[in-house]
XYZ file of C-alpha atoms in Angstrom:
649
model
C 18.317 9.538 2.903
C 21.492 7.923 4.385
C 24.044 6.486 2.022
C 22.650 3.214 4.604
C 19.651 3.227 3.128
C 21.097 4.315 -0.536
C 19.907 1.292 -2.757
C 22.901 -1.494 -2.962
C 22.068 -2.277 -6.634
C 22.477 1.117 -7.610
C 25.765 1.760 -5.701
C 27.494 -1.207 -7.244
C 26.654 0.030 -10.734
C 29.124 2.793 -9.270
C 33.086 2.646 -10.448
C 35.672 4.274 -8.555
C 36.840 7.199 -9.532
C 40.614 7.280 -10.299
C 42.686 10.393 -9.979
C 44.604 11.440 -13.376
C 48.219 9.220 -13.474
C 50.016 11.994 -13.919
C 48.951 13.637 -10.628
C 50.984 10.582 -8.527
C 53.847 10.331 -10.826
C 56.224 13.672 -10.333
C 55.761 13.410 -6.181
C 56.560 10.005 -6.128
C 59.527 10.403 -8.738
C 60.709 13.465 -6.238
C 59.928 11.582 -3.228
C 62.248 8.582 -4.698
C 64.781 11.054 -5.709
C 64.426 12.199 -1.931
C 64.965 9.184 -0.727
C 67.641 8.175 -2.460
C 69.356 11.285 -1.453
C 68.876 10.963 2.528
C 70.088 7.470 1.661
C 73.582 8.633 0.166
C 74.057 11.060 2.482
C 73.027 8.682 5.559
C 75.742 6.154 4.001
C 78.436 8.852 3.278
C 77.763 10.096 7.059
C 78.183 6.789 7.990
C 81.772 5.785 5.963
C 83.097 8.899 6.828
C 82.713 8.320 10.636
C 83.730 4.550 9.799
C 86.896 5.980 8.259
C 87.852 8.649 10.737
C 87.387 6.360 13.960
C 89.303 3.848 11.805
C 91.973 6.357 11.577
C 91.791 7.197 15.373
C 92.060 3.857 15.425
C 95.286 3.003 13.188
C 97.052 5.871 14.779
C 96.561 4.675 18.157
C 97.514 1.216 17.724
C 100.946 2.610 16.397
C 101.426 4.927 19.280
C 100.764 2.110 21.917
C 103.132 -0.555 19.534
C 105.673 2.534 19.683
C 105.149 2.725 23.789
C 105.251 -0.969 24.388
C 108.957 -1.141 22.193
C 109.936 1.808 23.481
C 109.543 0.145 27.120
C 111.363 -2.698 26.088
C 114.273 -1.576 24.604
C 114.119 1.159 27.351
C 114.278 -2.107 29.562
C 117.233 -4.091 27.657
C 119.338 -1.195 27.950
C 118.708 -0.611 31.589
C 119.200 -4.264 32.028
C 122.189 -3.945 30.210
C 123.688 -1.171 31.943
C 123.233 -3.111 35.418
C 125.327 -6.168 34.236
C 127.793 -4.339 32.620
C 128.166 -2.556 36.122
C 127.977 -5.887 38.234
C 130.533 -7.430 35.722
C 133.167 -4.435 36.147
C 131.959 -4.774 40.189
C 131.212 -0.973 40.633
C 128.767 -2.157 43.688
C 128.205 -4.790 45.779
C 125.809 -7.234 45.479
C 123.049 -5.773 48.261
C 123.177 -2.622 45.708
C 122.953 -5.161 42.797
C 119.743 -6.247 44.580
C 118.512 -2.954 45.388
C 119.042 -1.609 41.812
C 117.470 -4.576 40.114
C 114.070 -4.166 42.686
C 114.056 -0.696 41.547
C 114.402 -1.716 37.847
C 111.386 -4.227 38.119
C 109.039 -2.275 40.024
C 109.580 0.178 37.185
C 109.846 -2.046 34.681
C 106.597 -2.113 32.494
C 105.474 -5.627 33.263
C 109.298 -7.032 34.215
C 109.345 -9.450 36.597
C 112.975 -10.264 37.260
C 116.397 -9.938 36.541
C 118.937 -12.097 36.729
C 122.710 -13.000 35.752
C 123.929 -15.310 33.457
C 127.505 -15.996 33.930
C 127.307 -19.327 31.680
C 124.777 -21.017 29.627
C 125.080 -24.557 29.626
C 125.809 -25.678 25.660
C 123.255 -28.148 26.270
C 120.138 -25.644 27.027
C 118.823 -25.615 23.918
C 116.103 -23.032 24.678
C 118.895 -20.688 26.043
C 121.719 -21.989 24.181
C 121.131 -20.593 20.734
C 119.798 -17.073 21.622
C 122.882 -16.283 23.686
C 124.958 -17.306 20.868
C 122.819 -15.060 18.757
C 122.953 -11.718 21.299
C 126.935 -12.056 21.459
C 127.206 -12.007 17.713
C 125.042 -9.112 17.165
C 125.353 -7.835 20.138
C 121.791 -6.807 21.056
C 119.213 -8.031 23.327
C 117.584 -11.328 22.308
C 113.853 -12.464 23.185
C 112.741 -15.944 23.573
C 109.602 -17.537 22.629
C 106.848 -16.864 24.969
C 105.340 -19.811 27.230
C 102.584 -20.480 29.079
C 102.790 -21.679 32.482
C 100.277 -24.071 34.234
C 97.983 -21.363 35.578
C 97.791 -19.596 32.029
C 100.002 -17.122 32.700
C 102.632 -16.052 29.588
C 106.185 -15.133 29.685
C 108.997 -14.515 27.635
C 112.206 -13.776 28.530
C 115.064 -11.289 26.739
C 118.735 -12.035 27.217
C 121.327 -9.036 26.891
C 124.733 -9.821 26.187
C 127.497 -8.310 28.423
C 130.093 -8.914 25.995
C 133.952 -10.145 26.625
C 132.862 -13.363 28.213
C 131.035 -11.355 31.046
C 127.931 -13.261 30.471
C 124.542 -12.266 29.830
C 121.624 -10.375 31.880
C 117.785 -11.923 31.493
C 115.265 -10.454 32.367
C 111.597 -12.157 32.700
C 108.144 -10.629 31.442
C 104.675 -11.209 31.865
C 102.385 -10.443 28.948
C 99.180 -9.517 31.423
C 101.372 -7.383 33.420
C 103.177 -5.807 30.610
C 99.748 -4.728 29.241
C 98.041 -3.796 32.490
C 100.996 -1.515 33.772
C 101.728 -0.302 29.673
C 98.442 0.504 28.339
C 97.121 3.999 30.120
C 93.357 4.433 31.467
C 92.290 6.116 28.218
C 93.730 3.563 25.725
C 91.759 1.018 27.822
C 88.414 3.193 27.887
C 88.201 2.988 24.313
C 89.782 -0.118 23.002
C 90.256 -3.778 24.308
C 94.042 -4.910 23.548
C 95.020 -8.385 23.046
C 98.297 -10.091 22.636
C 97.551 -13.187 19.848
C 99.925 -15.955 18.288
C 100.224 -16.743 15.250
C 97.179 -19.057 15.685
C 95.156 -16.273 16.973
C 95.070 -17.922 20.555
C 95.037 -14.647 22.783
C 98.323 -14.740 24.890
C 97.477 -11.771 27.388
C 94.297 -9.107 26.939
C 93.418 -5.978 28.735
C 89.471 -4.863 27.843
C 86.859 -3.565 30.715
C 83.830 -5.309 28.008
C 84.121 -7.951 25.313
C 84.116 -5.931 21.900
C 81.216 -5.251 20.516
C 82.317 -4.004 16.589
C 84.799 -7.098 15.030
C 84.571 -5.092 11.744
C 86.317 -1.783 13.683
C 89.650 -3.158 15.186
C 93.535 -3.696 13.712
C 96.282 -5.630 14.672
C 99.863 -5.439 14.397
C 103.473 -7.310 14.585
C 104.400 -6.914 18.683
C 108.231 -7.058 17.827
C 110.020 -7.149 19.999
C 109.285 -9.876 21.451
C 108.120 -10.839 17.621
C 108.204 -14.861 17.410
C 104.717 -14.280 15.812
C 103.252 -12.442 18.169
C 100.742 -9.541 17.625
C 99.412 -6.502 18.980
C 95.483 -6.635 18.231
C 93.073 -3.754 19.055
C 89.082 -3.691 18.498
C 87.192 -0.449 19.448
C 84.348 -1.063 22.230
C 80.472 -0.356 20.374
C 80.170 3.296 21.303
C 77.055 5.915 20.585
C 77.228 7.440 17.778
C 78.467 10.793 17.590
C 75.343 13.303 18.905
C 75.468 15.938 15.814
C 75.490 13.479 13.002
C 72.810 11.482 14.806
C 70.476 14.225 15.353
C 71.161 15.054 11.557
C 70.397 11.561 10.597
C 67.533 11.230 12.641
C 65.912 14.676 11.404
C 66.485 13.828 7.569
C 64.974 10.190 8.685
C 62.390 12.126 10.028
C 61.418 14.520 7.211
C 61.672 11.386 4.985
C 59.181 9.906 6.885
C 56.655 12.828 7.144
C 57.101 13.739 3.861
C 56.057 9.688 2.973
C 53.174 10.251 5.819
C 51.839 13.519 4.268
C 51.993 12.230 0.575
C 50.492 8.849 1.857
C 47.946 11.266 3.816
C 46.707 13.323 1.078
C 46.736 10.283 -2.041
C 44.002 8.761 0.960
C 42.304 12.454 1.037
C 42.355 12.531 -2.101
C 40.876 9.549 -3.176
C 38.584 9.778 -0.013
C 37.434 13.293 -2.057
C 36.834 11.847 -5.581
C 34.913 8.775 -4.198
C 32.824 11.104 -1.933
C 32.302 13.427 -5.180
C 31.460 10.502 -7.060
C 29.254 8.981 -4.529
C 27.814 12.651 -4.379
C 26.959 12.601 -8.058
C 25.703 9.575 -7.740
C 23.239 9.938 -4.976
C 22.154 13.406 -6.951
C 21.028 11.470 -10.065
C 19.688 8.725 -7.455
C 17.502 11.530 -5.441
C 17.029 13.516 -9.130
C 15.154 10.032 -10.099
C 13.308 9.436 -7.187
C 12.315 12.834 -6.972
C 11.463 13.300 -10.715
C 9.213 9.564 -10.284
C 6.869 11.097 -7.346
C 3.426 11.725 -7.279
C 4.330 14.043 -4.613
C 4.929 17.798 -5.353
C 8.067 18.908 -3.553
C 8.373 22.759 -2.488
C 11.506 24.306 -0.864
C 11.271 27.836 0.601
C 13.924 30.163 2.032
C 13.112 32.008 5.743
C 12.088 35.057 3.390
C 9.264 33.047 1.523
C 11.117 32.517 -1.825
C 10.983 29.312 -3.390
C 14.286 27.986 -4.295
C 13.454 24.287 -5.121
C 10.166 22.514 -7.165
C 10.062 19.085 -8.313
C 8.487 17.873 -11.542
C 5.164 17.056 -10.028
C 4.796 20.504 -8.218
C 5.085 21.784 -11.528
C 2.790 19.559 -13.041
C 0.224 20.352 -10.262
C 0.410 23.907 -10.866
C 1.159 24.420 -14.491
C 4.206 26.952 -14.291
C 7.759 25.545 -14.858
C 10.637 25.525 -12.160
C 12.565 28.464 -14.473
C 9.422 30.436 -13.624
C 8.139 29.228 -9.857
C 12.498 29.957 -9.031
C 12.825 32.950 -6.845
C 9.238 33.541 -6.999
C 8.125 35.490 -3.485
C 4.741 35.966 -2.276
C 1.621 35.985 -3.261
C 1.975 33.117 -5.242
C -0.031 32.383 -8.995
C -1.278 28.749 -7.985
C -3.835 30.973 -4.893
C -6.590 30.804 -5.194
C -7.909 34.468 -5.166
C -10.854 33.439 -3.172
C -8.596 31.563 0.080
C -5.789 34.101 -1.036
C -6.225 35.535 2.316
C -6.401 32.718 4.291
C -3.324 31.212 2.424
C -1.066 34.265 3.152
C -2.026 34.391 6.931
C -1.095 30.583 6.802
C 1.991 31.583 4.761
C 3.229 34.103 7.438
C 2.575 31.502 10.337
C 5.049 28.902 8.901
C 7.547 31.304 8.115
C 7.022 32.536 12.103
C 8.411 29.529 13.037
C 4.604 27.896 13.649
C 5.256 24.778 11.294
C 5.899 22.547 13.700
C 3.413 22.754 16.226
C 0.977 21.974 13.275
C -0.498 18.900 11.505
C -0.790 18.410 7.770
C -2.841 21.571 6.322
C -5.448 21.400 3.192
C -5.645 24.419 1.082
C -7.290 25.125 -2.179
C -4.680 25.341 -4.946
C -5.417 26.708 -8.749
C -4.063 25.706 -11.907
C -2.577 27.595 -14.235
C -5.768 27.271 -16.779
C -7.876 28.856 -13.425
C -9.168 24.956 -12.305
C -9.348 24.449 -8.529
C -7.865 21.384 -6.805
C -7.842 20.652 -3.471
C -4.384 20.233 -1.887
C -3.255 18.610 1.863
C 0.501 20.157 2.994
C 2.905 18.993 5.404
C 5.632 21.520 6.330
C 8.855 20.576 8.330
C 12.537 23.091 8.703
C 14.850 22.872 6.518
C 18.654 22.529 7.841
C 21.736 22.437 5.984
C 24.621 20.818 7.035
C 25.702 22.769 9.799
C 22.361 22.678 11.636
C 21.141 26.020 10.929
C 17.639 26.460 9.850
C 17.931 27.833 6.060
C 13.766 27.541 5.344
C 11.120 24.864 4.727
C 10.180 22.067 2.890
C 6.716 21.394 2.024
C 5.175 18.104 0.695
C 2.288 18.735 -1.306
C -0.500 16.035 -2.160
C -3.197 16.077 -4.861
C -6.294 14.966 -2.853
C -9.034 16.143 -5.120
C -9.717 12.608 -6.505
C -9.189 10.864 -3.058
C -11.982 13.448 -1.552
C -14.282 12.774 -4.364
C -13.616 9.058 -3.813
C -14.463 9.991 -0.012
C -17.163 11.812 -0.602
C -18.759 8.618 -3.328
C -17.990 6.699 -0.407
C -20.213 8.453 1.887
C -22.939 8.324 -0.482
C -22.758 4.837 -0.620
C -22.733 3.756 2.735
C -25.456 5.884 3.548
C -27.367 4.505 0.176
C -26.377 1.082 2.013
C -27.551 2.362 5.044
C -30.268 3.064 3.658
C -31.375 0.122 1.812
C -30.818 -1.415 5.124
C -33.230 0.125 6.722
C -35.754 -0.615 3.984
C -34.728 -3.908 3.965
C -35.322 -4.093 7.300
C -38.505 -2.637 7.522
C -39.270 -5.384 4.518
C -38.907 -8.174 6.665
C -40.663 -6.543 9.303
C -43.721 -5.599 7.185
C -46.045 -8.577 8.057
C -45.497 -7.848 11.785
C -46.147 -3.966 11.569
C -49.339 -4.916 9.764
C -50.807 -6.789 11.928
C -49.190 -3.821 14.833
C -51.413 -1.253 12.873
C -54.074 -3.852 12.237
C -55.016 -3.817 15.950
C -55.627 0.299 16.625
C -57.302 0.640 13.100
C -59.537 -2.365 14.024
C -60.388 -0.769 17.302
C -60.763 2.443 15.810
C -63.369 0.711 13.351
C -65.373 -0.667 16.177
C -65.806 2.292 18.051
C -66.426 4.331 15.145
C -69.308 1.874 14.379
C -70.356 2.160 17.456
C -71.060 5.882 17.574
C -72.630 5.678 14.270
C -75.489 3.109 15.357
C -76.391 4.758 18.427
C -76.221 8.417 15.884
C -78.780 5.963 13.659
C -80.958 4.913 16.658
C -81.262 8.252 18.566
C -80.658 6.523 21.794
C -77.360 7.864 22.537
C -76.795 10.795 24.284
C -73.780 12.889 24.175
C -71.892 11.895 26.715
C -72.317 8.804 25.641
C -70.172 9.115 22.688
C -66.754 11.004 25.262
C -65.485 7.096 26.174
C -65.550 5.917 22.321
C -64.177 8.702 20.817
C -61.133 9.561 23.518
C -60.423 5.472 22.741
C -60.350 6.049 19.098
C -57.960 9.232 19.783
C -55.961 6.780 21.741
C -55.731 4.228 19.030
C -55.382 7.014 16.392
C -52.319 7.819 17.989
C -51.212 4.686 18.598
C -51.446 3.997 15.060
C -49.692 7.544 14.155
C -46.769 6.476 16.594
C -46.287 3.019 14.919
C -46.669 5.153 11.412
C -44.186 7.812 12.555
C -41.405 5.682 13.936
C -41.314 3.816 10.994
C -41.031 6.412 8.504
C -38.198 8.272 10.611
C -36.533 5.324 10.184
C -36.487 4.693 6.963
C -36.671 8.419 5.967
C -33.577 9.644 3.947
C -31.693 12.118 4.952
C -28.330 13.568 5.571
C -26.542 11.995 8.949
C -27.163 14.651 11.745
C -25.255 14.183 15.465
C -27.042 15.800 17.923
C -27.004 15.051 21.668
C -29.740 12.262 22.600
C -30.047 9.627 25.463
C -29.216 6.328 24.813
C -32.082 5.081 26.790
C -34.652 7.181 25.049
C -32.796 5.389 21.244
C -32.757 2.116 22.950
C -36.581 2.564 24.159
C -37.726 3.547 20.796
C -35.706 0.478 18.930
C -37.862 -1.752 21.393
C -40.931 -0.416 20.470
C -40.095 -0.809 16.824
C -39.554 -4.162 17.086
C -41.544 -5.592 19.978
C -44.360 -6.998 17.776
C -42.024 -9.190 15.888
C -40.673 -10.603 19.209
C -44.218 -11.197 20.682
C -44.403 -12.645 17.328
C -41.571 -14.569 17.709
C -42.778 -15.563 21.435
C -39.322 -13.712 22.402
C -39.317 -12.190 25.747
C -36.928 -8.975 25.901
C -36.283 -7.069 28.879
C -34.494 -3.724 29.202
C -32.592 -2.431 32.113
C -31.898 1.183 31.909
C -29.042 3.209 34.317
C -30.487 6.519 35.351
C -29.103 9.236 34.905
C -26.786 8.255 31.672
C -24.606 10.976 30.227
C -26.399 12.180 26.749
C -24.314 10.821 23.393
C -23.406 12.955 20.168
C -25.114 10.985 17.624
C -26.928 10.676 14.745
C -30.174 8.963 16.671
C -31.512 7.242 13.229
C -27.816 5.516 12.425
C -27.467 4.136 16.314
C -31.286 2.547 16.258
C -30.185 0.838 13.143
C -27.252 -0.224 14.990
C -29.564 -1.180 17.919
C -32.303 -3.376 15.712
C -29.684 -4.877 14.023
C -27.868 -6.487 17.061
C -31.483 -7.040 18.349
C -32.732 -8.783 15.064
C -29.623 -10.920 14.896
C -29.879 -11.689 18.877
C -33.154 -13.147 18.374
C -32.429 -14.740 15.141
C -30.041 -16.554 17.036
C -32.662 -18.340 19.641
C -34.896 -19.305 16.562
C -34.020 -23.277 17.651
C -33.934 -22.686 21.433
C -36.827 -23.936 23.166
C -39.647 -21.103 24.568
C -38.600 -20.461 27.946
C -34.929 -19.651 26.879
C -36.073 -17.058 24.268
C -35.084 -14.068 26.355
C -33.717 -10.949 25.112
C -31.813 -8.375 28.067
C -30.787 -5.205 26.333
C -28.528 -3.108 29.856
C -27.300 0.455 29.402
C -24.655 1.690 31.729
C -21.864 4.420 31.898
C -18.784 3.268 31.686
C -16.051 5.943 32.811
C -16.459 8.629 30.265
C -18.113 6.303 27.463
C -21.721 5.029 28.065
C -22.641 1.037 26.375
C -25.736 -0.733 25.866
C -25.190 -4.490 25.738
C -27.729 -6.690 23.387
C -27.505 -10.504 24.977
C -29.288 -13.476 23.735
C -29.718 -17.064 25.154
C -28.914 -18.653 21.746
C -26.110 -21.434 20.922
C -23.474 -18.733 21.147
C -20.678 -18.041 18.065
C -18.358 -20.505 16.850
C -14.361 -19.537 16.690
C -13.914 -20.026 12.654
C -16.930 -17.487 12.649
C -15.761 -15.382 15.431
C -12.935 -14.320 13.261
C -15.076 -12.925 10.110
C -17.947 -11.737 11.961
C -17.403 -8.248 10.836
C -16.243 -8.970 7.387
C -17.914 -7.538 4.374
C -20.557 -10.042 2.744
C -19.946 -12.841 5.484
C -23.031 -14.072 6.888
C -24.772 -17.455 8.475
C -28.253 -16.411 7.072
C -29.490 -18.364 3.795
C -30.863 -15.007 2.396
C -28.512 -12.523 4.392
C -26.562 -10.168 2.197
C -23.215 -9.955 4.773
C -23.695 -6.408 5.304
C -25.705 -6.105 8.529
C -22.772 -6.296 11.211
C -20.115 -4.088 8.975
C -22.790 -1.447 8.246
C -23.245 -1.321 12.478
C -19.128 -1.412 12.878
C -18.861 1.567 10.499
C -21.554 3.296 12.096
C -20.108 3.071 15.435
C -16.903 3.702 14.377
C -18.061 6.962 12.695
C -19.271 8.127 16.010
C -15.521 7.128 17.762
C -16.804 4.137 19.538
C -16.132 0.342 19.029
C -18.824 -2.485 18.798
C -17.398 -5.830 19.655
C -18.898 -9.169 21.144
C -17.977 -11.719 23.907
C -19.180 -15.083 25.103
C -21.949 -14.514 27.606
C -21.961 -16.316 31.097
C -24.237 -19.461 30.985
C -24.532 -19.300 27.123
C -25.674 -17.151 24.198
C -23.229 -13.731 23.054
C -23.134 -10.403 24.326
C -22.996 -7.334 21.573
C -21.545 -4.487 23.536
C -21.811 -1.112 21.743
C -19.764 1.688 23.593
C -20.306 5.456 22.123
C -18.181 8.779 23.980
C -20.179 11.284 26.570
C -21.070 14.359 24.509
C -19.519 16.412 27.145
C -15.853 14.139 27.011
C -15.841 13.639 23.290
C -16.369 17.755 22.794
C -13.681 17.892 25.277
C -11.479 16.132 23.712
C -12.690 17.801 19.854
């Protein structure tokens, strides 16, 4: 039995089984704790790489803010230096050119450099920070502008002192940071000169940044005015090692979450197939303890390892003492002991299967017989290997005696049949007798007058008396055939012809047809194949379909009373086929023909045509009707060849 075909009421009467709380508690409270740990140590990873490339960060901001002033002021000096020199005319002016060219090719983002030998009071824009560089006497920087095509400058002005003038020099913010910031400042960071209104002034960056959070900024003085020096780091991979760490303690996390997750589901998976388990035990333990059936297990050495209840109430010992029990067994009979044991030895040979149910004779344990049918099949355990046999074992004593009550009956019915038969055909085999005896009485008179008169002679008296023989056994045949079939006796099947059973049914019942102005013919194949049958049963069979065939043309008008009774082979079955001219059968009737107790007679008992179906069918061969051609029904009664049906026995 498949847990498909377990019973659906009794499963849901079936509760889950839950594991014990405690089991799920200290793995998940570790697994937590686990998890709490790869978190902390994930998020300490993290700040401390946050911190250190914030660091890297800080310091390098302050070491390209150092560069960029140190270029500058390295610029104001050198800018210095060559007005100073123009002003005490140390060269002329083509070397004046030629040094200044020099000084802004080199000049970190300089783009010119120029003389001032007045400032007009009015310039407001230049004006005030030349005032301012000859009373401090350093280098002054303007405000930056923009110019129309985006570009930003800002200009410094460095005082020659002693009314020599001043020296300006112009910048570009783009060009200051391209030629300023080196190739691996620029692979890591985007710079960005921003106003105080974070507009962005001048950037250098191969990408846009990609981290906001990760980036500084600080004062770009000079040129100050508000202006700032801001650097954001690019998004870069994280470092390999702490990424492989991160990923492996992600990854253990994970598996150890997969393989807790994977045996709470084998787990439960477990308990409910234990519990389903135990229940399907006490299911089978029910069903097994409510059969009728006796159940026998046996190992490949004979033992017997399993009995059910009923086994043990067949036999009379109890499972403690059938357990283990080996060969020969207490419920053998001694007298089929033998028999049993060669049996015994077959199945365990491996024969069992190549056999049909087998019926032994069992005894109780008080020494009473009963008569037992066994089926055996192999027994396999769960990994396919053949581990012994089970054997089903079925009481039949009362269902043989019921057969065998049976038997008597229908052949007490059969019987009464025939008498009953033989009743109704009493009038007509008087007056069938009534003719030889009244011939026999003539000629038998006969002979005595001419005895009384002395005129006869003896061969005279040859011609009466070989008539009365005739008659005699005439009479005796008539006599003889009617006591054989109604005779009692046990049904014989012995091989016969079914012309010779249908001739003698005609000859049995011929008077009542001439009585009956009934015409039947007979048309006989030669040569028919000889039946195994019991010869009294099938003439029964025969009258009946013959009695009922010319029942059946009791309103039909003279000439259509006609009988034909055919017997023909038929592959490797031989049929006789009783047809009548009579109204045929209607379809309601058609359908209960055969039933028990049906009938269309006023006085008919219902048992004629089921009697003649179970004889026939306890000779292996079928009785049926059809419609005949031009009116009236055809009985067909088909019996096996003796030779095919021991064939096939």
């Amino acid at each position: 039995m498949t847990s498909r075909s377990f019973p659906s009421a009794f499963r849901t009467r079936a509760t889950p089984v839950a594991a014990p709380g405690w089991y799920w508690v200290v793995p998940r409270v570790a697994l937590l704790l686990f998890l709490a740990a790869i978190a902390a140590l994930v998020w300490l990873l993290h700040s401390t790489d946050q911190e250190d490339q914030r660091a890297a960060l800080i310091s390098d901001v302050l070491w390209m803010e150092q560069d960029l002033r140190f270029h500058l002021d390295r610029n104001a000096e050198l800018i210095g230096q060559l007005g100073r020199e123009a002003a005490e005319k140390s060269f002329d002016a083509a070397a004046l050119e030629l040094r200044a060219r020099s000084l802004v090719s080199n000049g970190q983002g300089l783009l010119s450099v120029e003389r001032l030998l007045a400032i007009d009071p009015a310039d407001d824009a230049l004006a005030a920070p030349a005032r301012l560089a000859d009373r401090i006497g350093q280098a002054v920087y303007l405000p930056p502008r923009a110019l129309q095509d985006g570009e930003v400058q800002f200009d410094v002005l460095v005082p020659l002192g002693a009314s020599r003038g001043w020296m300006r020099g112009r910048y570009s913010l783009s060009q200051m940071l391209v030629r300023s910031v080196p190739w691996w400042f620029a692979e890591r960071y985007a710079v960005e000169v921003i106003d105080n209104t974070e507009r962005v002034l001048a950037s250098k960056s191969k990408v846009s940044s990609g981290n906001s959070d990760l980036g500084y900024s600080v004062a770009f003085d000079p040129p100050g005015h508000g202006l700032r020096l801001r650097v954001a780091a690019y998004r870069s991979e994280t470092r390999l090692l702490p990424a492989l760490l991160v990923v492996t303690l992600v990854g253990l996390a994970l598996t150890m979450l997969w393989s807790l997750w994977a045996l709470r589901r084998h787990l439960n998976r477990r308990l409910a197939a234990e519990h389903a388990l135990r229940e399907e035990h006490a299911f089978r333990t029910a069903m097994e303890n409510s059969l009728i059936i006796g159940l026998r297990a046996r190992d490949l050495e004979g033992r017997i390892t399993h009995v059910n209840p009923a086994f043990c109430r067949m036999v009379g010992w109890s499972a403690e003492e059938l357990m283990a029990m080996r060969p020969p067994m207490p419920y053998w009979a001694p007298e089929h002991a033998e028999h049993i044991r060669a049996l015994h030895d077959g199945i365990l040979a491996g024969n069992a299967e190549k056999r049909d149910a087998i019926e032994l004779t069992f005894m109780r344990r008080d020494g009473e017989r009963f008569d037992v049918l066994i089926s055996e099949a192999p027994l396999v355990d769960a990994e396919g290997r053949h581990v012994g046999w089970m054997s089903s074992v079925l009481d039949v004593t009362e269902s043989k005696q019921a057969e065998a009550l049976y038997r008597q009956q229908q052949e007490q019915l059969q019987f009464t049949g025939r008498l009953i038969t033989m009743g109704e055909m009493a009038s007509t085999l008087a007056h069938e007798l009534n003719q030889p005896l009244s011939a026999i009485s003539s000629y038998s008179t006969a002979c005595l007058n001419m005895i009384e008169t002395g005129h006869g002679h003896l061969s005279d008296f040859r011609e009466p008396l070989s008539k009365m023989n005739t008659q005699a056994r005439r009479a005796g045949t008539i006599i003889r055939r009617v006591h054989e079939f109604v005779r009692r006796s046990e049904p014989q099947r012995v091989r016969c012809t079914l012309n010779d059973i249908v001739d003698d049914a005609v000859a049995l019942i011929e008077a009542d047809a001439r009585k009956r102005n009934i015409h039947i013919t007979t048309s006989r194949a030669p040569d028919l194949a000889d039946v195994l049958a019991d010869r009294v049963m099938i003439e029964q069979v025969l009258l009946n379909l013959i009695r009922n065939g010319m029942d059946a043309m009791a309103g039909s008008s003279a000439e259509k009373r006609r009988l034909q009774i055919d017997t023909r082979a038929d592959g490797e079955d031989v049929q006789v086929a009783v047809r009548d001219s009579g109204a045929g059968i209607p379809p309601d009737i058609a359908e209960k023909l055969f039933a028990p107790f049906f009938t269309t007679k006023p006085d008919g008992m219902g048992m004629g045509l089921n009697i003649c179906r179970s004889i026939v069918e306890l000779h292996h061969g079928r009785l049926w009707f059809e419609a005949a051609d031009g009116g009236g029904t055809v009985f067909i009664l088909k019996l096996p060849a003796a030779d095919a049906e021991a064939l096939s026995t």
